[in-house]
Coordinates of C-alpha atoms in Angstrom, one line a residue:
Chain O
X219 CA 93.4 66.6 122.4
X220 CA 90.2 68.2 124.1
X221 CA 89.0 69.3 120.8
X222 CA 89.4 66.4 119.0
X223 CA 87.7 64.3 122.1
X224 CA 84.7 66.7 121.9
X225 CA 84.3 66.4 118.1
X226 CA 84.6 62.4 118.2
X227 CA 81.6 60.6 117.2
X228 CA 79.7 59.7 120.0
X229 CA 76.9 57.1 119.6
X230 CA 74.3 60.1 119.8
X231 CA 76.1 61.8 116.8
X232 CA 76.2 58.8 115.1
X233 CA 72.3 58.3 115.7
X234 CA 71.7 61.8 114.7
X235 CA 73.7 61.7 111.3
X236 CA 71.7 58.4 110.9
X237 CA 68.4 60.1 111.3
X238 CA 69.2 62.9 109.3
X239 CA 70.4 60.4 106.0
X240 CA 66.9 58.6 106.8
X241 CA 65.2 62.1 106.9
X242 CA 66.8 63.2 103.6
X243 CA 66.4 60.0 102.0
X244 CA 62.3 60.5 102.6
X245 CA 62.2 64.0 101.8
X246 CA 64.1 63.3 98.4
X247 CA 61.4 60.7 97.9
X248 CA 58.7 62.3 98.8
X249 CA 58.5 66.1 98.8
X250 CA 58.0 66.4 94.9
X251 CA 54.3 66.4 95.7
X252 CA 51.6 66.2 98.2
X253 CA 51.5 63.2 100.6
X254 CA 48.0 61.5 99.1
X255 CA 49.3 61.7 95.2
X256 CA 52.7 60.2 96.8
X257 CA 50.7 57.5 98.2
X258 CA 49.0 57.1 94.9
X259 CA 52.1 56.9 92.8
X260 CA 53.8 54.3 95.7
X261 CA 51.1 51.8 95.3
X262 CA 50.4 52.0 91.7
X263 CA 53.5 50.0 90.7
X264 CA 53.0 47.0 93.1
X265 CA 49.1 47.1 92.6
X266 CA 49.6 46.8 88.9
X267 CA 52.6 44.6 89.3
X268 CA 49.9 42.2 91.7
X269 CA 47.2 42.7 88.7
X270 CA 49.4 41.4 86.3
X271 CA 50.1 38.5 87.9
X272 CA 46.5 37.8 89.0
X273 CA 45.5 37.9 85.4
X274 CA 48.1 35.6 84.2
X275 CA 47.2 33.3 86.7
X276 CA 43.2 33.3 86.1
X277 CA 44.3 33.1 82.1
X278 CA 46.6 30.3 82.6
X279 CA 44.9 28.2 85.2
X280 CA 41.3 29.1 84.7
X281 CA 41.0 29.2 88.7
X282 CA 41.4 25.7 89.1
X283 CA 40.9 24.8 92.9
X284 CA 44.1 22.6 92.5
X285 CA 46.1 25.8 92.1
X286 CA 44.7 28.5 94.4
X287 CA 48.0 28.1 96.7
X288 CA 49.9 29.5 93.9
X289 CA 47.6 32.5 93.8
X290 CA 48.9 33.4 97.2
X291 CA 52.4 32.2 96.6
X292 CA 52.3 35.2 93.6
X293 CA 50.8 38.0 95.6
X294 CA 52.8 37.8 98.6
X295 CA 56.1 37.4 96.5
X296 CA 55.2 40.5 94.3
X297 CA 53.9 42.4 97.6
X298 CA 57.0 42.1 99.2
X299 CA 59.4 42.0 96.2
X300 CA 59.0 46.2 96.4
X301 CA 61.4 46.2 99.3
X302 CA 64.0 44.5 97.3
X303 CA 63.4 46.7 94.5
X304 CA 63.8 50.0 96.6
X305 CA 66.3 48.9 98.8
X306 CA 68.6 48.3 95.9
X307 CA 67.4 50.0 93.0
X308 CA 66.4 52.9 94.7
X309 CA 69.4 53.1 96.6
X310 CA 71.7 52.4 93.9
X311 CA 70.2 55.2 91.6
X312 CA 69.9 57.2 94.5
X313 CA 73.6 57.5 95.0
X314 CA 74.0 58.5 91.1
X315 CA 71.6 61.0 91.7
X316 CA 73.3 62.5 94.9
X317 CA 76.1 62.6 92.7
X318 CA 75.1 63.7 89.5
X319 CA 71.8 65.3 89.7
X320 CA 71.9 66.9 93.4
X321 CA 75.8 67.2 93.3
X322 CA 76.0 66.9 96.5
X323 CA 77.5 63.3 97.0
X324 CA 80.8 64.7 97.7
X325 CA 80.1 66.7 100.8
X326 CA 78.4 63.9 102.3
X327 CA 81.5 61.8 102.0
X328 CA 83.3 64.5 103.4
X329 CA 81.1 64.8 106.0
X330 CA 82.1 63.5 109.8
X331 CA 79.2 60.6 109.8
X332 CA 80.5 57.2 108.3
X333 CA 79.7 57.1 104.7
X334 CA 78.3 53.8 104.6
X335 CA 75.9 54.8 107.3
X336 CA 74.4 57.7 105.6
X337 CA 73.7 55.3 102.7
X338 CA 72.2 52.9 104.9
X339 CA 70.0 55.7 106.4
X340 CA 69.3 56.9 102.8
X341 CA 68.3 53.4 101.7
X342 CA 65.7 53.0 104.9
X343 CA 63.9 55.8 103.8
X344 CA 63.2 53.7 100.5
X345 CA 62.3 50.5 102.4
X346 CA 60.0 52.2 104.7
X347 CA 58.1 53.4 101.4
X348 CA 57.9 50.1 99.8
X349 CA 56.9 48.6 103.4
X350 CA 53.9 50.6 103.2
X351 CA 53.0 49.5 99.5
X352 CA 53.4 46.0 100.6
X353 CA 51.0 46.6 103.1
X354 CA 48.5 48.0 100.6
X355 CA 49.0 45.7 98.1
X356 CA 48.4 42.5 100.9
X357 CA 45.2 44.2 102.7
X358 CA 44.0 44.9 98.9
X359 CA 44.2 41.5 97.8
X360 CA 43.5 39.8 100.9
X361 CA 40.0 41.5 100.7
X362 CA 39.4 40.9 96.8
X363 CA 41.0 37.6 96.2
X364 CA 39.8 36.1 99.4
X365 CA 43.4 34.9 100.2
X366 CA 43.9 32.9 103.2
X367 CA 45.8 35.6 105.5
X368 CA 44.5 36.0 108.7
X369 CA 46.1 38.9 110.5
X370 CA 45.6 37.5 114.0
X371 CA 47.1 34.3 113.2
X372 CA 50.2 35.6 111.4
X373 CA 53.6 34.8 112.9
X374 CA 54.9 38.1 113.0
X375 CA 57.7 37.7 115.2
X376 CA 59.1 35.6 112.2
X377 CA 58.2 37.8 109.6
X378 CA 60.0 40.7 111.3
X379 CA 63.3 38.6 111.9
X380 CA 63.4 37.4 108.6
X381 CA 62.5 40.4 107.1
X382 CA 65.3 42.4 109.0
X383 CA 67.9 39.7 108.0
X384 CA 66.7 40.0 104.5
X385 CA 67.1 43.8 104.3
X386 CA 70.4 43.7 105.8
X387 CA 71.4 41.8 103.1
X388 CA 69.4 43.9 100.2
X389 CA 71.1 47.2 101.7
X390 CA 74.5 45.9 101.7
X391 CA 74.5 44.3 98.2
X392 CA 72.4 48.1 97.3
X393 CA 75.2 50.2 98.7
X394 CA 78.1 48.2 97.3
X395 CA 76.4 48.1 93.9
X396 CA 75.6 51.9 93.8
X397 CA 79.3 52.7 94.9
X398 CA 80.3 50.2 92.0
X399 CA 77.8 51.9 89.4
X400 CA 79.4 55.1 90.0
X401 CA 82.2 54.0 87.8
X402 CA 80.2 53.5 84.9
X403 CA 80.1 55.6 82.2
X404 CA 76.3 55.9 81.9
X405 CA 74.5 53.6 84.8
X406 CA 71.1 54.4 84.2
X407 CA 68.8 51.3 84.6
X408 CA 71.8 49.3 85.7
X409 CA 70.0 49.5 89.2
X410 CA 66.7 48.1 87.8
X411 CA 68.7 45.3 86.0
X412 CA 70.4 44.3 89.5
X413 CA 67.1 44.0 91.0
X414 CA 65.3 42.1 88.3
X415 CA 68.0 39.4 88.3
X416 CA 67.2 39.1 91.7
X417 CA 63.6 39.0 91.1
X418 CA 64.1 35.8 88.8
X419 CA 66.3 34.2 91.7
X420 CA 64.7 34.8 94.4
X421 CA 61.5 32.7 94.3
X422 CA 59.3 35.8 94.2
X423 CA 56.8 34.8 91.5
X424 CA 57.6 31.2 90.8
X425 CA 59.5 28.5 92.9
X426 CA 63.2 28.1 91.8
X427 CA 62.7 24.7 91.0
X428 CA 61.5 26.0 87.6
X429 CA 64.5 27.3 86.9
X430 CA 67.3 25.2 85.0
X431 CA 69.4 23.4 87.4
X432 CA 72.6 25.2 87.6
X433 CA 70.4 28.7 88.0
X434 CA 68.6 26.7 91.0
X435 CA 71.6 25.7 92.6
X436 CA 72.9 29.0 92.6
X437 CA 69.8 30.5 93.6
X438 CA 69.7 28.6 96.7
X439 CA 73.1 30.5 97.8
X440 CA 70.7 33.7 98.1
X441 CA 69.0 34.9 101.2
X442 CA 65.8 36.2 99.6
X443 CA 64.7 32.8 98.5
X444 CA 64.7 31.9 102.4
X445 CA 63.3 35.0 103.0
X446 CA 60.3 34.7 100.4
X447 CA 59.9 31.4 102.3
X448 CA 59.5 32.5 105.6
X449 CA 57.3 35.3 104.4
X450 CA 54.8 33.0 103.0
X451 CA 55.3 30.5 105.7
X452 CA 54.5 33.7 108.2
X453 CA 51.8 34.9 106.6
X454 CA 50.1 31.9 105.0
X455 CA 50.9 29.0 107.6
X456 CA 50.1 25.5 106.6
X457 CA 48.4 26.9 103.4
X458 CA 51.6 28.3 101.9
X459 CA 52.8 26.8 98.8
X460 CA 56.3 26.0 99.9
X461 CA 59.9 25.9 97.9
X462 CA 61.6 23.7 100.6
X463 CA 58.6 21.8 101.7
X464 CA 61.5 19.1 103.8
X465 CA 62.6 22.1 105.7
X466 CA 61.5 23.3 109.0
X467 CA 60.9 26.7 109.6
X468 CA 63.7 27.1 112.2
X469 CA 66.2 25.4 109.2
X470 CA 64.9 28.0 106.8
X471 CA 65.8 30.6 109.2
X472 CA 69.0 29.3 109.8
X473 CA 69.8 29.2 106.1
X474 CA 68.6 32.8 105.7
X475 CA 71.1 33.8 108.7
X476 CA 73.9 32.0 107.3
X477 CA 73.5 33.3 103.9
X478 CA 72.6 37.0 104.9
X479 CA 75.5 37.1 107.1
X480 CA 77.9 35.7 104.0
X481 CA 76.2 38.5 101.8
X482 CA 76.8 41.2 104.6
X483 CA 80.3 40.1 104.7
X484 CA 81.1 39.9 100.8
X485 CA 79.6 43.2 100.4
X486 CA 81.6 44.8 102.9
X487 CA 84.5 43.4 101.5
X488 CA 83.6 44.7 98.3
X489 CA 82.4 48.1 99.3
X490 CA 86.2 48.6 100.5
X491 CA 87.2 47.6 97.4
X492 CA 84.9 49.7 95.3
X493 CA 85.3 53.0 97.9
X494 CA 88.9 52.9 97.5
X495 CA 88.8 52.5 93.7
X496 CA 86.3 55.5 93.6
X497 CA 88.7 57.7 95.4
X498 CA 91.4 56.7 93.2
X499 CA 89.4 57.6 90.1
X500 CA 88.0 60.5 91.7
X501 CA 84.3 59.0 91.1
X502 CA 82.8 60.7 94.4
X503 CA 82.6 64.2 92.7
X504 CA 82.9 63.0 89.2
X505 CA 80.8 65.2 86.8
X506 CA 78.3 63.1 85.6
X507 CA 76.4 65.5 83.0
X508 CA 73.1 64.1 84.4
Chain W
X998 CA 71.4 81.9 49.2
X999 CA 67.8 80.9 48.9
X1000 CA 66.0 80.5 52.3
X1001 CA 64.9 77.2 52.9
X1002 CA 61.2 76.6 52.1
X1003 CA 58.5 75.5 55.0
X1004 CA 58.4 71.9 53.8
X1005 CA 61.9 71.7 53.0
X1006 CA 63.1 73.0 56.8
X1007 CA 60.6 70.9 58.4
X1008 CA 62.0 67.8 56.5
X1009 CA 65.5 69.0 57.4
X1010 CA 64.6 69.4 61.2
X1011 CA 63.3 65.6 61.1
X1012 CA 66.4 64.6 59.8
X1013 CA 68.4 66.4 62.0
X1014 CA 66.6 65.2 65.3
X1015 CA 66.5 61.9 64.2
X1016 CA 70.3 61.7 63.4
X1017 CA 71.6 61.7 66.9
X1018 CA 68.9 58.7 67.6
X1019 CA 70.4 56.8 64.7
X1020 CA 73.7 57.4 65.3
X1021 CA 73.2 56.1 68.9
X1022 CA 71.4 52.5 68.0
X1023 CA 74.7 50.9 68.3
X1024 CA 77.3 53.4 69.8
X1025 CA 75.9 54.1 73.3
X1026 CA 76.6 50.4 74.3
X1027 CA 75.5 51.3 78.1
X1028 CA 71.9 51.7 76.6
X1029 CA 72.2 49.2 74.1
X1030 CA 72.7 47.0 77.0
X1031 CA 69.9 48.3 79.1
X1032 CA 67.5 48.6 76.5
X1033 CA 67.6 44.8 75.7
X1034 CA 68.4 43.4 79.0
X1035 CA 65.6 44.9 81.2
X1036 CA 62.6 44.1 78.9
X1037 CA 64.5 40.7 78.3
X1038 CA 64.4 39.8 82.2
X1039 CA 61.1 41.0 82.6
X1040 CA 59.9 38.4 79.6
X1041 CA 62.1 35.5 81.1
X1042 CA 60.6 36.0 84.5
X1043 CA 57.2 35.8 83.2
X1044 CA 57.6 32.9 80.9
X1045 CA 58.8 31.1 84.1
X1046 CA 55.6 32.0 85.7
X1047 CA 53.8 30.3 82.9
X1048 CA 56.1 27.3 83.1
X1049 CA 55.8 27.0 86.7
X1050 CA 51.7 26.9 86.1
X1051 CA 52.4 24.4 83.4
X1052 CA 50.6 26.7 80.2
X1053 CA 51.1 25.1 76.5
X1054 CA 54.1 26.0 75.3
X1055 CA 52.3 27.9 72.6
X1056 CA 51.4 30.3 75.0
X1057 CA 55.2 31.6 75.6
X1058 CA 54.6 33.3 72.6
X1059 CA 52.1 35.7 74.4
X1060 CA 54.7 36.8 76.7
X1061 CA 57.6 37.3 74.1
X1062 CA 55.7 39.3 71.9
X1063 CA 54.9 41.4 74.8
X1064 CA 58.2 41.4 75.8
X1065 CA 59.0 42.8 72.8
X1066 CA 56.2 45.9 72.6
X1067 CA 57.3 46.8 76.0
X1068 CA 60.7 48.1 74.1
X1069 CA 58.3 50.5 72.3
X1070 CA 56.6 51.5 75.1
X1071 CA 59.6 52.3 77.0
X1072 CA 61.0 54.4 74.3
X1073 CA 57.8 56.4 74.2
X1074 CA 57.8 56.9 77.7
X1075 CA 61.4 58.1 78.5
X1076 CA 62.7 59.2 74.9
X1077 CA 59.5 60.9 73.6
X1078 CA 57.2 61.7 76.8
X1079 CA 59.9 63.0 79.1
X1080 CA 62.3 64.1 76.4
X1081 CA 61.2 67.9 76.6
X1082 CA 61.7 67.6 80.2
X1083 CA 65.3 66.5 79.5
X1084 CA 65.9 69.0 76.5
X1085 CA 64.7 71.9 78.9
X1086 CA 67.0 70.6 81.9
X1087 CA 70.1 70.7 79.4
X1088 CA 69.0 73.8 77.6
X1089 CA 68.4 72.5 74.4
X1090 CA 64.2 73.1 74.4
X1091 CA 65.4 77.4 74.6
X1092 CA 67.2 76.6 71.3
X1093 CA 64.4 74.5 69.3
X1094 CA 62.0 77.3 70.3
X1095 CA 64.4 80.0 68.8
X1096 CA 65.4 78.0 65.8
X1097 CA 63.2 78.8 62.5
X1098 CA 62.3 75.0 62.1
X1099 CA 59.0 73.8 63.7
X1100 CA 58.9 72.2 66.6
X1101 CA 56.5 69.3 65.1
X1102 CA 59.6 68.2 62.8
X1103 CA 61.6 67.9 66.0
X1104 CA 59.0 65.6 67.5
X1105 CA 58.8 63.5 64.2
X1106 CA 62.5 63.3 64.2
X1107 CA 62.3 61.6 67.8
X1108 CA 59.8 59.3 67.1
X1109 CA 61.6 58.0 63.8
X1110 CA 65.1 57.5 65.6
X1111 CA 62.8 56.2 68.4
X1112 CA 61.4 53.6 66.5
X1113 CA 64.8 52.4 64.7
X1114 CA 66.4 52.1 68.1
X1115 CA 63.4 50.3 69.6
X1116 CA 63.0 47.6 66.6
X1117 CA 66.5 46.8 67.0
X1118 CA 65.7 46.0 71.2
X1119 CA 62.8 44.5 70.1
X1120 CA 64.2 42.2 67.2
X1121 CA 67.1 41.6 70.1
X1122 CA 64.3 40.4 72.6
X1123 CA 62.4 38.2 70.5
X1124 CA 64.9 36.4 69.3
X1125 CA 66.6 35.5 72.4
X1126 CA 63.6 34.5 74.3
X1127 CA 62.5 32.8 71.6
X1128 CA 65.5 30.5 71.3
X1129 CA 65.9 30.3 74.9
X1130 CA 62.5 28.6 75.4
X1131 CA 61.8 27.4 71.9
X1132 CA 58.8 29.8 71.3
X1133 CA 57.3 29.2 67.6
X1134 CA 55.2 31.3 65.6
X1135 CA 52.6 31.0 62.5
X1136 CA 55.0 31.9 59.4
X1137 CA 51.6 32.9 57.4
X1138 CA 51.2 35.5 59.9
X1139 CA 54.5 37.1 59.6
X1140 CA 53.7 39.7 56.6
X1141 CA 50.0 41.0 58.0
X1142 CA 51.8 41.1 61.5
X1143 CA 54.5 43.7 60.1
X1144 CA 51.5 45.7 58.6
X1145 CA 49.5 45.7 61.7
X1146 CA 52.9 46.3 63.9
X1147 CA 53.7 49.3 61.2
X1148 CA 50.3 51.3 62.1
X1149 CA 50.3 50.5 65.8
X1150 CA 53.9 52.0 65.6
X1151 CA 52.3 54.9 64.1
X1152 CA 49.8 55.7 66.5
X1153 CA 52.0 55.0 69.2
X1154 CA 54.1 57.9 68.5
X1155 CA 51.7 60.0 67.9
X1156 CA 50.5 59.2 71.2
X1157 CA 54.2 59.5 72.4
X1158 CA 53.9 63.3 70.9
X1159 CA 51.3 64.2 72.8
X1160 CA 52.6 63.2 75.8
X1161 CA 56.2 65.1 74.9
X1162 CA 53.6 68.1 74.9
X1163 CA 51.8 67.0 78.0
X1164 CA 55.0 66.5 80.3
X1165 CA 56.8 69.6 79.7
X1166 CA 54.4 71.5 82.1
X1167 CA 55.8 68.8 85.0
X1168 CA 59.0 69.8 86.9
X1169 CA 60.8 67.2 88.9
X1170 CA 57.8 65.0 89.4
X1171 CA 57.9 63.5 85.5
X1172 CA 60.0 61.1 86.4
X1173 CA 57.7 59.6 88.8
X1174 CA 55.0 60.2 86.6
X1175 CA 56.9 58.0 83.4
X1176 CA 57.8 55.4 86.0
X1177 CA 53.7 55.5 87.1
X1178 CA 53.1 55.1 83.3
X1179 CA 54.5 51.6 83.2
X1180 CA 53.5 48.9 85.1
X1181 CA 49.8 50.0 84.8
X1182 CA 50.5 50.4 81.0
X1183 CA 51.8 46.9 81.0
X1184 CA 48.9 45.3 82.9
X1185 CA 46.3 47.2 80.7
X1186 CA 47.6 46.8 77.3
X1187 CA 48.0 42.9 78.3
X1188 CA 51.5 42.6 77.7
X1189 CA 51.8 39.4 79.3
X1190 CA 48.6 37.8 78.9
X1191 CA 45.7 37.8 75.7
X1192 CA 43.9 41.2 76.5
X1193 CA 40.6 39.7 76.3
X1194 CA 41.2 38.4 79.8
X1195 CA 40.5 41.8 80.8
X1196 CA 37.1 41.5 79.9
X1197 CA 35.1 43.9 77.3
X1198 CA 35.0 46.7 79.9
X1199 CA 38.5 47.3 81.0
X1200 CA 40.0 46.2 77.6
X1201 CA 37.7 48.6 75.9
X1202 CA 39.2 51.3 77.9
X1203 CA 42.7 50.2 77.3
X1204 CA 42.3 50.1 73.8
X1205 CA 43.0 54.1 73.8
X1206 CA 46.8 53.1 74.2
X1207 CA 47.4 51.9 70.7
X1208 CA 49.6 48.8 71.9
X1209 CA 46.5 47.0 73.4
X1210 CA 44.6 46.2 70.3
X1211 CA 48.0 46.1 68.0
X1212 CA 49.8 43.5 70.4
X1213 CA 46.3 41.8 70.2
X1214 CA 46.1 41.9 66.4
X1215 CA 49.6 40.8 66.0
X1216 CA 49.3 37.6 68.8
X1217 CA 46.2 36.8 66.5
X1218 CA 48.1 36.8 63.6
X1219 CA 51.2 35.0 64.9
X1220 CA 50.4 32.5 67.8
X1221 CA 48.0 29.9 67.8
X1222 CA 45.1 29.9 70.0
X1223 CA 45.1 33.4 70.9
X1224 CA 41.5 34.3 72.5
X1225 CA 40.0 36.8 69.9
X1226 CA 39.3 40.2 71.9
X1227 CA 38.0 41.9 68.5
X1228 CA 38.5 40.4 64.9
X1229 CA 41.7 41.5 63.3
X1230 CA 40.2 44.2 60.9
X1231 CA 38.2 45.8 63.5
X1232 CA 41.1 45.8 65.7
X1233 CA 43.2 47.2 63.0
X1234 CA 41.0 49.6 61.8
X1235 CA 40.6 51.1 65.4
X1236 CA 44.4 51.4 65.6
X1237 CA 44.5 53.1 62.4
X1238 CA 41.7 55.6 63.1
X1239 CA 44.1 56.5 66.3
X1240 CA 46.9 57.8 64.2
X1241 CA 45.4 60.9 62.9
X1242 CA 43.3 61.3 66.3
X1243 CA 46.7 61.6 68.3
X1244 CA 48.8 63.3 65.4
X1245 CA 46.3 66.4 65.5
X1246 CA 45.9 66.2 69.4
X1247 CA 49.4 66.5 69.9
X1248 CA 49.7 69.5 67.7
X1249 CA 46.9 70.9 69.4
X1250 CA 48.7 70.2 72.7
X1251 CA 52.1 71.3 71.5
X1252 CA 50.7 74.9 70.3
X1253 CA 48.7 75.3 73.6
X1254 CA 51.7 74.3 75.7
X1255 CA 54.2 76.2 73.7
X1256 CA 52.3 79.2 73.9
X1257 CA 51.5 78.7 77.7
X1258 CA 55.2 77.9 78.5
X1259 CA 56.6 81.0 76.6
X1260 CA 53.7 83.1 78.6
X1261 CA 55.1 81.6 82.3
X1262 CA 58.9 81.5 81.4
X1263 CA 58.9 77.7 81.7
X1264 CA 60.9 77.2 78.7
X1265 CA 63.9 78.1 80.7
X1266 CA 63.2 76.6 83.8
X1267 CA 66.0 74.4 85.0
X1268 CA 65.0 71.6 87.5
X1269 CA 68.9 70.7 88.3

């Protein structure tokens, strides 16, 4: 009894395990090169993505004054989208890599640390990388494109709260999706497909009202739409192009809270099922012929 | 039994290496789904941006054609550029090197098989997105566009052969390197907008990627109202010149890197 009690998972041990998982995720992401080169690779993709949209915007509108708000809409959306890309595709692909390439998923699964906690830690490292690139993209764009973002007037509490809620939803989707993908014969590219579907339905680069009505209605159930709205309101204030002009900040935040909570609950149920399925089918330690 | 001649061996190597790719065109359904769906979703997202900004419907053709060409760039990156890296990890590269057939034949086989795979994906992307968004094209430009397309593919896959040689030197970072070549090339080659929008300097530098001028010429032929970067004839000539340049460069790089890899023992390095 005393042995069992001493080996129980105390909060301190849970924290240590979680911190190790985060450190491991960070190391896997970044130790293939020097920090400076890693930083360049990290920002190359989102910066190029933002440039594509800026040039498209200029080509289509001819820089008409009446459409300037849309430029801020595009840049803020694409800058923060990296968090979803890394949190979902990065985590889902990471799980497949842990199993097939590094062949260590089963050891993590067998360790005393709860498996979902390891996955969240692994995903947090991906989010940290995305956060840096979002900061770089926004800073560059604000200076180069004269976006109306004033660092002293940003509503940081709302930005942080909205982002925390959205990331809880994204990580819960990511770890469930990743576990489900372990059952696929070949899941290469499926993480990106999942993120790309959300990209279309999240209002990241165009208002969801542009989508056909049934799709727009479905998109309104996603927490990411409300997150994107709050990100823009936090950064741009009254100059933000709004997807929900009739809703107050509080109402949008409430909708984000409800949809994020529903997403986390649904993802947890799906994760439980996927976990039992993975154990029954022997997917955790399956040879993936990477 | 007579020994096969050099030419026959070369052709047999091409055929042998392209065979698994040709067989995988429809057999690997997971890849079929991924290779069509990913560029298609990217295309759909950009079409909605055009619609949100109330662009003329004819301009949606820019995005759809760019999205289709994306299938070729992804194939060149992941199935040509990084292929020797995967082959080395799986132990195939050392077999290629001890076989009597030339590595060039193996690269050409990979390219031919890759072209067939990507054509099927690109056709699916063009068909689905054009039907979804009602995009039309200039019918009279189809045949010349196919000619430009063929020359562009030749140059592009010669560039892919060059990349396959260069990527051989990388370890775990090859994955990140290939990823880093995605969005920047989508931007520089004007996948979602006419390349003229980039200006002479950036557009001119981006012309080193065969897709840049090839795609622009195809758009000029198929999409009415495409802003002209260079006249079609010039663009075609520039892409045609790139074919022998990249072909010779890939041979030089292959010979050099094969020698260096043998010397440093890199041909048998496993990264997993």
